[in-house]
Structure formats: C-alpha cells, structure tokens
Amino acid sequence: MPQQTSEIRSAATVAVTQVFAEQGRLSQAIEGFQPRAAQVQMAQAIAQMSSDSAVLVVEAETGTGKTFAYLAPALMAHNEHGERKKVIVSTGTKNLQEQLFHRDLPRVREALAPDAIVALLKGRSNYLCLHRMQQFVAQSGRPDPSVAIQLQYEARVVRHWANQTRSGDLGELTELPEDAMILPQITSTADNCLGRDCPDYQDCYLVKARQEALEADVVVVNHHLFFADAVLKDTGFGELIPHADLVVFDEAHQVPDIASQYFSESLNTRQLADLAQDLRLLYSTELKDLRQLGQLGDQLDKSAKDLRLQFGRDPERGNWREQKQRSALQQDCVRLADILDTAQAVTKAALGRNKTLDQCYERIVLLKARWQQLNHTERTGYSFWYETSPRQLNVHQTPLSVADKFSSYMQSQSMQWVFTSATLAVHGRFDHFTQRLGLASAQTLVLASPFDYASQALLYLPRYLPAPNDPKMAQAFATEALALIEHNRGGTFLLFTSYRMLNQVAQLLEGQCDRLLLTQGSTSKRELLEQFVDAGDAVLLGTSSFWEGVDVRGEALSLVMIDKLPFAAPDDPLLQARIEDCKLRGQNPFQQVQIPQAVISLKQGAGRLIRDAFDRGVLVVCDNRLVQKDYAQTFVASLPAMQRTRNRQRVCEFLAQPTDSDIDN
C-alpha cells in the first residue's frame, strides 16, 4: 500500500504539472492564462502531500496565482480506489468565498473536471428562514413604533425577493443594507432554529444548501463557518468535515484569530433580543394564558438594551474585567442574571406545552450558564473582552493560546491541511503563524511575486500630515485624496482602520468629489464591487473587509490610499493579553507581537493595488511614522519593491499616464 500511495502521488504530480504547461489544459481553456513557475511549484507541493507530511504552509505573494495553484490539484485529486477526493476550501471572508465560487472555481472546473460537483455553503445567518419570516409577517404589533415604517418597507422588499429566489441566500438581496433591521427577524440562529420540528423544514434553504454540500466533491466555505462547526457543532456542517480528504485555508493569516474566537465563550445581546422576541410571539399567538412570557420578553429586551447603553455610541472593543468594576454595569449584569433565573423557572413550569417554548427553555439554561461564566472574570488563562456594534454588545472569554486545542483537533481528523496566504511570513520565517496554531511539523514554502513592482507601482508618503490620531487628520486625508483622484484615470480604494475615520472622510468627500462614491455598508460587498468595476473610475471607501480578499484588475483600481499603519488598538484586550504573555516569556512584545501583526495587515492592504502583470498604480500611506520611527524600515521592507516618493506632483503625473506608458523618472 505505501508503494501504491507513492505511485499515486507521483502520477498526480506529473498530471498537475502538465495542466499548467504552456500548452496545457488551463492555457487552452482559459483566455489569457500564463504559466507561472511559483504557481506550478505550489500545485506540485499540494499534489505531493502524504499522510506523514499532511500540513503545508505556503506564503504565495500577490501574482503567484495561488487560487488556481490549489484548485487544480484539489479538483484532480483521487484516492487509491480511483474515487474523487472530498475537498473543503475555506476562505477568509464571505466576499472572497463568493468570488472564488462564482468566478475562479467555474473556470478551473470547466477546464480540468467538468464532472466534479461543487457547492457553496454559508453560515445559517446568510439564509432566509421561511418560518421566522412567516412569524414576523403574522406578528400583530411592533415592539417599537418608531421603527415600524422602516420595518414595513424592508418587509415588502424581502417578500418580493422571497418569491423569486431559489437559494434563499441573502447575499442576493442587494436592495437592503447589510445592517437592515429586519435581517435578524427573518434568519435563524443555532439557538432558535427548530430543526426537524420546523413546519418548513422540507423547504428550508439552509437544509438544501447543506445537502448540496454533502453531495459535492468541492465545498467552498469560510473560516467562521468551518470553526463554528468544528468547535461548536452548531451548523450541521459537522456531517461534512469528517468525510473530507483535504482542507485548504485561503487567507490563512486570519485563522489564528478566528480559531481563538471559536475556542471562546461569548454572549451577544442579539441573542437576548431574539429570545425576548420569541417569548413575546409565543404569548401573543399560541400561549395567551402565559402572560409572564410577554413580561419576560419585555424585561429581557430592556436588559439587552440597557447593557448596550452602558457603552458609547461608536463601535469599540475593550477589557471586560476593567469594565465590570463600574457599579452601574455591575447592576445591569446582576439584573440580567435575575431575569434569566425567573425566565428559567417560568418556562420550566410550562415544559411540554409547545415545542418552541421547550426550545426557549433550553436557550435560557444555556444563556444563563454562559452569562455566569462571563461574569467570573477572576479566572486566569483567559482574556475577558467585549466589543460593540451600533446596536449590540458582545462579551467574550478567549483562551490566551489555542495551539494545543487546534493541533489536537487536526490530529483527530485524518485529512491533509493546506494553509496559504500572501502574508504569512515575517522576515522570511513562519514562526509567528505556526506557533499560534501548534503546527510544529508543517512543511513551509515561500513563493515570491512575479510582478515588476519597480516599474508598475509607486509608493507615496505625503508630507506635512498631522499625527494619525490628530482630529485634523480626516480633513488632511480627504484633501490629499481629492487632489490625487482628480488626476487618477482609474478607480480608487480609500482604506481605513476604523469606521469613524471612514464616516468622517465620506462626509467630507460628499459633494466635493465628482466620481461615484461607494461606501461600505450601503449595500452588499459583492454589489459594491460590481458597481466599482462597472464604473471604472469610482471611489470606494472601506474598512477591514476590503483590505484583503478583493481582486480588482486593470485601470478599474489604480490608486489605493491607506489612512494609517494598521496597529491594533493599544486597549484591545486580546492584544493586551498577548503582550502580557509575551513579557512572561521574556520577549519584546512590540517586536514579537505588535509589529508582525501590523506588517501583515499593511501587506494585505497594499496587495489590493497590483493584481496583474499589466496593472499600474500608486499606493499612498498617510502615516508620518513610516518616515519618523525607528521601526519604519521594517514596514517599508515588507512592501513590494516599489519606487518611492514624497512629491505629490510626481504622483499626479504617474496617475495621469496611459496604462501602457513607462514611468517617467
């Protein structure tokens, strides 16, 4: 058997090499395909993987073509019985997930394996829940009259779309913003899903999507979905993972942080609000004699809102241990615990009368236990932290290290693992990545970009800028952007490290810029990108999700501006915990933790600019620390070898040149 397996790997390597050849199947099937040595090297490394070397970590810099490099061997892989291998491809974001499934995968599949079955699977919150939509429509009143008109409008949009959709994927619903108020009302969670007891189970879009994934050869998911199931077993995807032969994590630099989230415990005020809504619905529809249900619903809803109101309006993250010292917050925490106690007693007394009520009881028991755990902040070995969105509070308990847990999980699954990203290595080493995940015996590979950055790109560091956190920075950034956009023949990305700065600059540009302005959150990311590409010279303002996993080629994107170096906020509790852990190990946390993390983030943002051998463009970093601080060289050296300038006039001339011109030195 070992010899047979070796022969299979050898044959697979030869076959993969051939399809990437100059006259290979990919060149014949895909217009403009050009073989790249680094791409072939990565594909060969995946094809050669064996059970005794089952972990491969690859930094494939921009232009390597890593997507094709892992899709080709994944689609061509067969086991010793000649059966097609089951492959899971996990991406960093839903945006990249859709891009991979709708654009890249169909092209490679058509060329190499047209009979392969492929499927796209998202988390449950991305699918319309027919049962909850019907409940929402049937609800006689609105808990908050001030939002009734908006909810009614959104409900009409949803009902119209629901009559047309085949997938139930809310990503298709581009008429509503990402934070539309109705979305939590028409989607399910692991807490409120009735499963097989649901009257709409046979027509459930999520059930259909899962079934398609079970029958597929290649399934495209995202990291959040993968870990939600691998750790929590709450998505139904767990039936799929044990049957996989190969897992590929694209944008793998995100995996350590996302894995930490799912080895954590957390409670979100949305969970409380959803429970409150369900209790009120039960009282108003099926259990009208249980008046306490309606009262408990009102109390839970108010408690959730009170907790959120303990924090500022703008989204923030912070140390939960420190916040718990405030007496006002302590009182709200105790009040919620008391309400959950009462809710447990009331629902327990009525068990057996209604399936939804029985499920509500189980949810209450779970939320009560989790809330108790999150309030016992004296325990060590964890970071207790919180984050807020405009409407919600989320409280977390995160272990300081997931290396042992994740490596144990990997060893329990008999499959091969590939981790790849354009940004994994720091100073050519993978220690920063592999140590966090416990990948002690991983094979590693660094593949350089084939692009000629010296002639294709310019790095511009503007002069006379305020300090990054100066209140005048938003105006300075907007002024610089307007000056450059005027001379830019193509499109512009304005990338920010915070929503606050994004919103400030968006307001300043409104009415001042004659280009199409697209702002993150106004519609789905896919719709924003389609509008951006179609316009050809638009301006898109985005935060973290547009720093990576976005592939816009040609003149449609020729200017990328970044507001400041992406250091994590110094009061970020996860960062604080890692800094403390680093100090205990006798290391320098700024050098070992903060700089590597910021370097990787900056490399991701810069990577949006040059996506093709014929692309040209300017990268602008509006942060004086890149020329003033001792560590500046570490950042600059991590970027591609572009020409550098501090002269705005030179930048304007570069942007105004036709795309096929040489740079005028």
XYZ file of C-alpha atoms in Angstrom:
665
model
C 0.000 0.000 0.000
C 2.771 2.607 0.767
C 4.307 1.956 -2.658
C 0.899 2.268 -4.332
C 0.251 5.526 -2.492
C 3.649 6.861 -3.552
C 2.918 5.980 -7.166
C -0.438 7.769 -6.967
C 1.269 10.900 -5.617
C 3.898 10.754 -8.338
C 1.273 10.394 -11.062
C -0.750 13.242 -9.544
C 2.323 15.497 -9.531
C 3.019 14.776 -13.199
C -0.620 15.380 -14.133
C -0.756 18.678 -12.253
C 2.492 19.838 -13.863
C 1.118 19.077 -17.309
C -2.101 21.060 -16.905
C -0.051 24.164 -16.014
C 2.239 23.764 -19.048
C 2.365 26.379 -21.806
C 0.059 24.304 -23.998
C -1.673 22.580 -21.099
C -5.378 22.324 -20.443
C -5.554 25.539 -18.443
C -3.888 27.556 -21.216
C -6.214 26.030 -23.801
C -9.384 26.600 -21.792
C -8.786 29.964 -20.094
C -8.131 33.025 -22.232
C -5.026 34.905 -21.170
C -3.735 32.176 -18.853
C 0.046 32.367 -18.475
C 2.031 29.612 -16.689
C 3.910 30.849 -13.617
C 6.785 28.912 -12.080
C 5.749 29.691 -8.493
C 2.180 28.613 -9.232
C 3.348 25.261 -10.572
C 5.640 24.817 -7.560
C 2.737 25.323 -5.158
C 0.432 22.977 -7.095
C 3.150 20.307 -7.105
C 3.684 20.659 -3.356
C -0.028 20.053 -2.737
C -0.153 17.079 -5.111
C 2.870 15.548 -3.352
C 1.373 15.778 0.155
C 1.248 12.484 2.039
C -0.252 11.292 5.288
C 3.156 11.532 7.002
C 3.559 15.150 5.807
C -0.048 16.286 5.978
C 0.407 20.009 6.766
C 1.647 22.527 4.203
C 2.039 26.267 4.899
C 2.572 28.465 1.822
C 3.145 32.198 1.547
C 2.241 32.906 -2.067
C 2.787 36.586 -2.757
C 0.440 38.596 -4.963
C 0.613 37.427 -8.569
C 1.608 33.874 -7.761
C -1.843 32.635 -8.724
C -2.390 30.645 -5.543
C -6.115 30.157 -6.183
C -5.505 28.133 -9.348
C -2.493 26.518 -7.645
C -4.689 24.849 -5.029
C -7.884 24.443 -7.071
C -6.180 22.387 -9.798
C -4.754 19.631 -7.553
C -7.938 19.728 -5.448
C -10.169 19.063 -8.469
C -7.818 16.420 -9.892
C -7.180 14.511 -6.639
C -8.252 10.846 -6.423
C -7.598 8.245 -3.745
C -6.112 4.753 -4.160
C -9.550 3.442 -5.146
C -9.820 5.917 -8.003
C -12.521 7.902 -6.213
C -12.528 11.682 -6.340
C -11.306 13.183 -3.075
C -13.607 15.336 -0.964
C -12.156 18.851 -0.650
C -13.144 21.769 1.569
C -11.852 25.211 0.589
C -12.230 27.765 3.384
C -11.818 31.477 2.675
C -11.263 34.408 4.979
C -14.411 36.350 4.126
C -17.811 35.819 2.552
C -16.730 38.272 -0.141
C -13.770 36.097 -1.140
C -15.930 32.992 -0.758
C -18.380 34.276 -3.367
C -15.593 35.472 -5.647
C -13.932 32.069 -5.521
C -17.147 30.142 -6.125
C -18.672 32.345 -8.824
C -15.530 33.324 -10.759
C -12.382 31.225 -10.214
C -13.753 27.773 -9.429
C -16.039 27.526 -12.520
C -13.141 28.303 -14.867
C -10.780 25.703 -13.393
C -13.561 23.128 -13.032
C -14.605 23.512 -16.686
C -11.007 23.039 -17.818
C -9.989 20.144 -15.557
C -13.001 18.376 -14.051
C -16.350 19.331 -15.614
C -17.988 16.341 -13.909
C -16.926 17.467 -10.413
C -19.777 18.604 -8.174
C -19.163 21.896 -6.382
C -21.179 23.680 -3.708
C -21.211 26.962 -1.802
C -22.126 26.821 1.888
C -22.510 29.789 4.225
C -23.493 30.140 7.859
C -27.160 29.999 8.797
C -27.487 33.773 9.225
C -26.944 34.144 5.471
C -30.119 32.264 4.527
C -33.740 33.339 4.673
C -35.668 31.403 7.333
C -39.162 30.808 5.960
C -40.618 30.005 9.378
C -39.309 33.154 11.059
C -40.359 35.290 8.089
C -43.914 33.954 8.401
C -43.831 34.600 12.156
C -42.682 38.159 11.549
C -45.415 38.823 8.968
C -48.068 37.334 11.271
C -46.981 39.442 14.254
C -49.849 41.751 15.150
C -47.827 44.617 16.608
C -44.365 46.143 16.558
C -42.322 46.348 19.788
C -41.002 49.774 18.808
C -43.405 52.008 16.822
C -40.562 54.385 15.937
C -39.092 51.820 13.526
C -42.368 50.382 12.243
C -42.306 52.269 8.931
C -38.739 51.188 8.169
C -39.502 47.577 9.074
C -42.633 47.569 6.907
C -40.638 48.826 3.926
C -37.922 46.230 4.475
C -40.571 43.506 4.850
C -42.043 44.392 1.435
C -38.582 44.173 -0.144
C -37.944 40.789 1.475
C -41.318 39.319 0.489
C -40.835 40.382 -3.138
C -37.360 38.833 -3.219
C -38.537 35.677 -1.405
C -40.985 34.962 -4.227
C -38.119 34.925 -6.729
C -35.067 33.432 -5.001
C -34.069 29.817 -5.476
C -31.188 29.705 -2.990
C -32.523 31.911 -0.173
C -29.010 33.404 0.039
C -29.391 36.907 1.456
C -26.283 37.935 -0.469
C -28.647 38.275 -3.446
C -30.750 40.842 -1.566
C -28.803 43.925 -2.580
C -31.678 46.392 -2.104
C -31.195 46.367 1.667
C -28.085 47.476 3.593
C -26.009 44.896 5.442
C -27.351 46.069 8.804
C -31.045 46.195 7.829
C -33.228 45.928 10.939
C -35.335 43.124 9.510
C -32.492 40.658 8.925
C -32.334 39.250 12.493
C -36.107 38.755 12.300
C -36.022 36.592 9.148
C -32.917 34.500 9.809
C -32.361 31.708 12.303
C -29.646 31.130 14.871
C -28.423 27.914 16.438
C -30.475 28.955 19.475
C -33.866 29.498 17.855
C -33.785 27.020 14.941
C -36.440 24.314 15.387
C -34.539 21.810 13.243
C -36.607 18.854 12.090
C -39.526 20.073 14.201
C -39.860 23.161 11.996
C -43.017 23.105 9.821
C -40.953 24.498 6.918
C -38.084 22.020 7.282
C -38.618 20.412 3.863
C -38.399 23.803 2.124
C -35.585 25.177 4.305
C -32.901 26.919 2.243
C -30.196 26.099 4.782
C -31.103 22.401 4.770
C -30.964 22.373 0.963
C -27.571 24.123 0.964
C -26.193 21.587 3.462
C -27.492 18.683 1.415
C -25.819 20.051 -1.714
C -22.573 20.375 0.254
C -22.782 16.760 1.446
C -23.111 15.561 -2.140
C -20.387 17.828 -3.559
C -16.757 16.998 -4.319
C -15.543 20.526 -3.587
C -17.266 22.713 -0.992
C -16.436 26.398 -0.555
C -16.981 27.719 2.982
C -15.474 30.490 5.097
C -13.323 30.282 8.223
C -16.119 31.348 10.556
C -18.398 28.588 9.311
C -15.637 25.985 9.479
C -14.705 26.747 13.075
C -18.272 27.309 14.250
C -18.945 23.720 13.311
C -15.582 22.169 14.109
C -15.694 23.517 17.664
C -19.341 24.181 18.474
C -21.096 21.651 16.215
C -23.973 24.053 15.677
C -24.191 24.472 11.914
C -24.919 20.982 10.638
C -21.669 21.175 8.678
C -20.143 18.620 11.057
C -21.539 15.838 8.924
C -19.272 17.068 6.155
C -15.904 17.675 7.817
C -15.133 14.049 8.831
C -15.600 12.938 5.214
C -13.123 15.442 3.765
C -9.717 14.355 2.499
C -8.204 17.811 2.073
C -8.862 21.202 3.683
C -7.411 24.354 2.116
C -7.441 27.566 4.156
C -7.042 30.551 1.840
C -6.292 33.910 3.519
C -4.897 31.692 6.280
C -3.347 34.601 8.173
C -6.832 35.086 9.662
C -7.075 31.542 11.011
C -5.339 32.033 14.416
C -7.644 34.886 15.444
C -10.798 33.209 14.140
C -9.882 29.902 15.774
C -9.417 31.787 19.056
C -12.934 33.181 18.763
C -14.456 29.731 18.382
C -12.484 28.201 21.223
C -14.013 31.012 23.268
C -17.276 31.529 25.093
C -19.401 34.538 24.221
C -22.820 36.092 24.660
C -24.353 38.685 22.358
C -27.229 40.978 23.295
C -28.827 39.994 19.988
C -29.288 36.504 21.469
C -31.200 38.094 24.336
C -33.278 40.243 21.972
C -34.099 37.223 19.782
C -35.183 35.239 22.833
C -37.297 38.170 24.021
C -38.971 38.376 20.607
C -39.759 34.659 20.609
C -41.231 34.783 24.118
C -43.493 37.681 23.159
C -44.548 35.903 19.973
C -45.477 32.807 21.950
C -47.601 34.863 24.337
C -49.358 36.812 21.559
C -50.074 33.776 19.350
C -50.039 30.312 20.940
C -49.800 30.660 24.744
C -52.041 33.634 25.507
C -52.687 32.414 29.026
C -48.989 32.733 29.965
C -48.882 36.490 30.473
C -45.472 36.187 32.164
C -43.922 35.262 28.819
C -44.755 38.667 27.395
C -43.492 40.397 30.523
C -40.263 38.402 30.490
C -39.796 39.248 26.831
C -40.108 42.963 27.600
C -37.700 42.661 30.544
C -35.107 40.723 28.532
C -35.304 43.182 25.659
C -34.868 46.134 28.017
C -31.979 44.404 29.795
C -30.200 43.823 26.466
C -30.639 47.481 25.503
C -29.526 48.702 28.929
C -26.312 46.686 28.656
C -25.585 48.186 25.238
C -26.288 51.700 26.551
C -23.546 51.252 29.149
C -21.078 51.893 26.306
C -20.509 54.691 23.804
C -22.382 55.089 20.554
C -19.410 54.300 18.313
C -18.247 50.670 17.997
C -15.456 49.804 20.412
C -13.539 46.927 21.953
C -12.227 46.768 25.478
C -11.327 44.885 28.634
C -14.415 43.304 30.216
C -12.616 42.769 33.544
C -11.983 46.506 33.818
C -15.480 47.483 32.703
C -17.016 45.163 35.303
C -15.580 47.427 38.024
C -18.200 50.077 37.172
C -21.096 49.848 39.630
C -23.725 50.789 37.024
C -22.622 47.956 34.758
C -22.487 45.543 37.689
C -26.121 46.349 38.480
C -27.198 45.675 34.881
C -25.267 42.380 34.887
C -26.994 41.252 38.095
C -30.384 42.342 36.739
C -29.914 40.198 33.612
C -28.923 37.193 35.754
C -32.098 37.648 37.831
C -34.303 37.870 34.718
C -32.765 34.673 33.315
C -33.397 32.947 36.647
C -37.058 33.923 36.517
C -37.358 33.006 32.833
C -35.936 29.564 33.532
C -38.457 28.953 36.319
C -41.449 30.154 34.268
C -40.618 28.168 31.129
C -39.702 25.055 33.113
C -43.162 25.033 34.686
C -44.736 25.014 31.200
C -42.489 22.401 29.549
C -44.286 20.080 27.156
C -46.996 22.528 26.104
C -45.237 23.854 22.997
C -42.095 22.858 21.054
C -40.931 26.424 20.643
C -41.367 27.016 24.372
C -39.342 23.876 25.143
C -36.577 25.196 22.915
C -36.744 28.608 24.600
C -36.209 26.880 27.938
C -33.038 25.196 26.615
C -31.789 28.528 25.295
C -32.403 30.199 28.643
C -30.456 27.490 30.501
C -27.534 27.896 28.045
C -27.521 31.702 28.184
C -27.743 31.676 31.983
C -24.742 29.344 32.312
C -22.736 31.339 29.794
C -23.553 34.652 31.483
C -22.396 33.260 34.830
C -19.135 32.150 33.236
C -18.520 35.520 31.577
C -19.028 37.307 34.878
C -16.486 35.153 36.758
C -13.614 37.249 35.469
C -11.183 36.352 38.253
C -10.104 33.196 36.380
C -6.651 33.225 34.741
C -5.532 31.864 31.386
C -8.199 33.818 29.501
C -8.777 37.250 28.066
C -12.170 38.677 29.012
C -13.154 41.300 26.484
C -16.123 42.973 24.839
C -16.960 44.588 21.541
C -19.881 46.751 20.487
C -21.628 47.429 17.205
C -24.143 50.259 16.774
C -26.886 48.043 18.241
C -25.241 45.180 20.101
C -22.820 44.217 22.857
C -20.795 41.018 22.618
C -18.866 39.696 25.637
C -16.104 37.097 25.152
C -13.877 34.769 27.137
C -10.924 33.811 24.919
C -8.069 31.446 25.800
C -4.618 33.019 25.506
C -3.440 30.136 23.319
C -5.294 27.735 21.019
C -2.183 25.896 19.805
C -2.801 22.766 21.881
C -6.534 22.631 21.163
C -6.204 23.250 17.445
C -3.323 20.840 16.910
C -5.277 18.166 18.814
C -8.299 18.797 16.619
C -6.191 18.450 13.465
C -4.687 15.176 14.693
C -8.176 13.798 15.334
C -9.093 14.294 11.663
C -7.428 12.017 9.086
C -7.008 14.584 6.336
C -4.460 16.844 4.688
C -4.229 20.543 5.545
C -3.025 23.469 3.409
C -2.648 26.990 4.843
C -1.940 29.703 2.291
C -1.926 33.491 2.084
C 0.050 36.308 0.517
C 1.045 37.337 4.057
C 2.141 34.605 6.454
C 5.910 35.001 6.857
C 7.647 37.733 8.848
C 11.310 38.222 7.940
C 11.015 35.055 5.846
C 10.029 32.901 8.842
C 6.682 31.315 9.701
C 7.145 31.056 13.480
C 4.666 33.850 14.192
C 1.962 31.835 12.372
C 2.806 28.200 13.089
C 3.368 28.639 16.832
C -0.065 30.186 17.317
C -1.741 27.139 15.726
C 0.587 24.427 17.005
C 1.791 23.452 13.511
C 5.124 22.093 14.746
C 5.835 19.701 11.860
C 4.419 21.693 8.968
C 6.189 21.844 5.619
C 6.686 25.518 4.634
C 7.135 27.272 1.311
C 7.695 30.932 0.329
C 6.839 31.916 -3.249
C 7.803 35.395 -4.487
C 5.618 37.590 -6.691
C 6.406 37.598 -10.418
C 5.332 41.236 -10.833
C 7.769 44.040 -11.696
C 6.778 46.420 -8.917
C 9.653 48.810 -9.640
C 8.064 49.784 -12.949
C 4.412 49.053 -12.172
C 3.906 50.842 -8.866
C 4.789 53.910 -6.855
C 4.756 54.261 -3.060
C 3.783 57.773 -1.976
C 4.275 59.063 1.580
C 2.682 62.557 1.727
C 4.449 65.373 3.563
C 3.123 67.618 6.332
C 0.402 65.296 7.580
C -0.994 65.567 11.124
C -0.354 62.732 13.568
C -2.557 59.691 12.855
C -4.886 60.395 15.790
C -4.991 64.172 15.334
C -8.587 65.467 14.863
C -7.361 67.286 11.739
C -6.309 64.018 10.083
C -9.689 63.324 8.433
C -9.615 66.687 6.622
C -5.969 66.216 5.609
C -6.720 62.741 4.250
C -9.759 63.984 2.309
C -7.770 66.887 0.841
C -4.971 64.557 -0.287
C -7.488 62.118 -1.728
C -9.310 64.781 -3.760
C -6.019 66.056 -5.223
C -4.981 62.575 -6.354
C -8.414 61.380 -7.513
C -8.607 64.365 -9.866
C -5.559 63.039 -11.746
C -6.398 59.341 -11.459
C -7.636 57.851 -14.714
C -8.983 54.763 -12.947
C -10.663 53.771 -9.706
C -9.628 54.479 -6.118
C -9.753 52.483 -2.885
C -9.721 54.525 0.318
C -8.928 52.033 3.096
C -9.396 52.840 6.768
C -8.528 51.257 10.084
C -11.781 52.442 11.700
C -15.391 53.143 10.765
C -15.146 56.518 12.491
C -12.473 57.777 10.097
C -14.305 56.224 7.132
C -17.515 58.070 8.001
C -15.724 61.362 8.603
C -13.943 61.224 5.241
C -17.127 60.088 3.456
C -18.927 63.205 4.736
C -16.042 65.431 3.657
C -15.957 63.954 0.144
C -19.720 64.119 -0.376
C -20.420 66.927 -2.831
C -16.693 67.598 -3.330
C -15.845 64.580 -5.478
C -17.309 64.252 -8.975
C -16.749 60.473 -9.085
C -19.170 57.764 -7.993
C -18.713 57.367 -4.211
C -19.317 53.883 -2.794
C -19.284 53.390 0.982
C -19.013 50.079 2.798
C -22.274 49.089 4.459
C -24.586 50.852 1.988
C -25.230 47.528 0.229
C -23.595 44.104 0.000
C -19.857 43.895 -0.664
C -20.479 41.994 -3.897
C -22.815 44.723 -5.158
C -20.320 47.445 -4.170
C -17.520 45.733 -6.065
C -19.683 45.211 -9.144
C -20.610 48.903 -9.179
C -16.968 49.846 -8.629
C -15.682 47.736 -11.522
C -18.510 48.779 -13.861
C -17.851 52.480 -13.243
C -14.132 52.180 -13.989
C -13.223 55.369 -12.102
C -15.253 55.140 -8.882
C -14.094 55.795 -5.318
C -14.761 53.074 -2.746
C -14.375 53.662 0.995
C -13.872 50.510 3.048
C -12.517 49.101 6.278
C -11.029 45.716 7.170
C -13.058 43.511 4.810
C -11.782 45.467 1.795
C -8.143 45.284 2.921
C -7.985 41.671 1.782
C -9.675 39.090 -0.424
C -10.612 41.704 -3.048
C -9.309 41.259 -6.599
C -9.864 44.218 -8.949
C -7.628 44.197 -12.002
C -6.731 46.771 -14.615
C -7.377 50.507 -14.566
C -10.554 49.999 -12.514
C -8.223 50.193 -9.487
C -5.065 52.261 -9.867
C -4.933 54.181 -6.585
C -5.012 52.741 -3.052
C -4.877 55.117 -0.081
C -4.436 53.857 3.496
C -5.172 56.194 6.380
C -2.570 54.873 8.848
C -0.425 51.910 9.859
C -2.815 49.158 10.995
C -1.581 48.656 14.539
C -4.187 47.033 16.745
C -5.686 49.476 19.233
C -3.463 49.545 22.345
C -6.501 48.952 24.572
C -7.551 45.882 22.591
C -7.894 43.245 25.346
C -6.731 40.402 23.126
C -3.625 42.373 22.236
C -3.060 43.232 25.898
C -3.293 39.544 26.834
C -0.804 38.541 24.145
C 1.560 41.327 25.198
C 1.455 40.136 28.810
C 2.057 36.544 27.703
C 4.998 37.673 25.558
C 6.527 39.550 28.521
C 6.224 36.445 30.697
C 8.249 34.558 28.087
C 10.982 37.209 28.273
C 10.379 38.607 24.778
C 9.784 42.079 23.399
C 6.011 42.316 22.754
C 6.278 45.291 20.396
C 8.758 43.443 18.188
C 7.239 39.976 18.577
C 3.502 40.727 18.606
C 2.504 44.235 17.550
C 4.855 44.844 14.620
C 4.364 41.428 12.935
C 0.580 41.783 13.190
C 0.619 45.314 11.725
C 3.102 44.344 8.980
C 0.858 41.516 7.820
C -2.181 43.813 7.781
C -0.337 46.507 5.801
C 0.881 43.924 3.280
C -2.738 42.845 2.820
C -3.948 46.373 2.141
C -1.070 47.100 -0.226
C -1.808 43.863 -2.047
C -5.062 45.297 -3.440
C -3.145 47.526 -5.874
C -1.216 45.346 -8.334
C -3.209 42.243 -9.284
C -1.919 41.624 -12.810
C 1.297 41.843 -14.812
C -0.163 44.805 -16.735
C -1.523 46.746 -13.743
C -0.080 50.112 -12.755
C -0.865 52.185 -9.727
C 0.033 54.225 -6.662
C -0.028 53.134 -3.036
C -0.435 56.019 -0.571
C 0.165 55.561 3.158
C -0.878 58.661 5.104
C 1.161 57.993 8.228
C 4.251 60.022 9.119
C 5.516 57.185 11.309
C 6.725 55.495 8.117
C 9.500 58.074 7.939
C 9.839 59.172 11.566
C 10.033 55.976 13.629
C 12.892 53.518 14.059
C 10.643 50.626 13.047
C 9.612 52.288 9.764
C 12.134 50.278 7.751
C 10.526 47.032 8.901
C 7.257 48.107 7.284
C 8.776 49.559 4.126
C 10.965 46.486 3.624
C 7.908 44.246 3.910
C 6.194 46.002 0.995
C 6.942 45.150 -2.649
C 9.989 46.888 -4.128
C 8.149 49.927 -5.484
C 9.682 53.269 -6.330
C 9.151 55.735 -3.501
C 8.364 59.428 -3.485
C 7.127 62.243 -1.248
C 6.341 64.505 -4.206
C 2.640 64.837 -4.971
C 3.285 66.261 -8.441
C 5.209 63.156 -9.437
C 2.319 61.015 -8.222
C -0.221 63.016 -10.231
C 1.878 62.663 -13.368
C 2.231 58.923 -12.789
C -1.543 58.528 -12.374
C -2.314 60.579 -15.468
C -0.125 58.476 -17.744
C -1.733 55.960 -20.120
C -1.520 52.457 -18.711
C 0.939 51.240 -21.329
C 3.462 54.049 -20.732
C 6.720 53.683 -18.908
C 7.263 55.501 -15.643
C 8.884 58.883 -16.288
C 11.822 59.079 -13.938
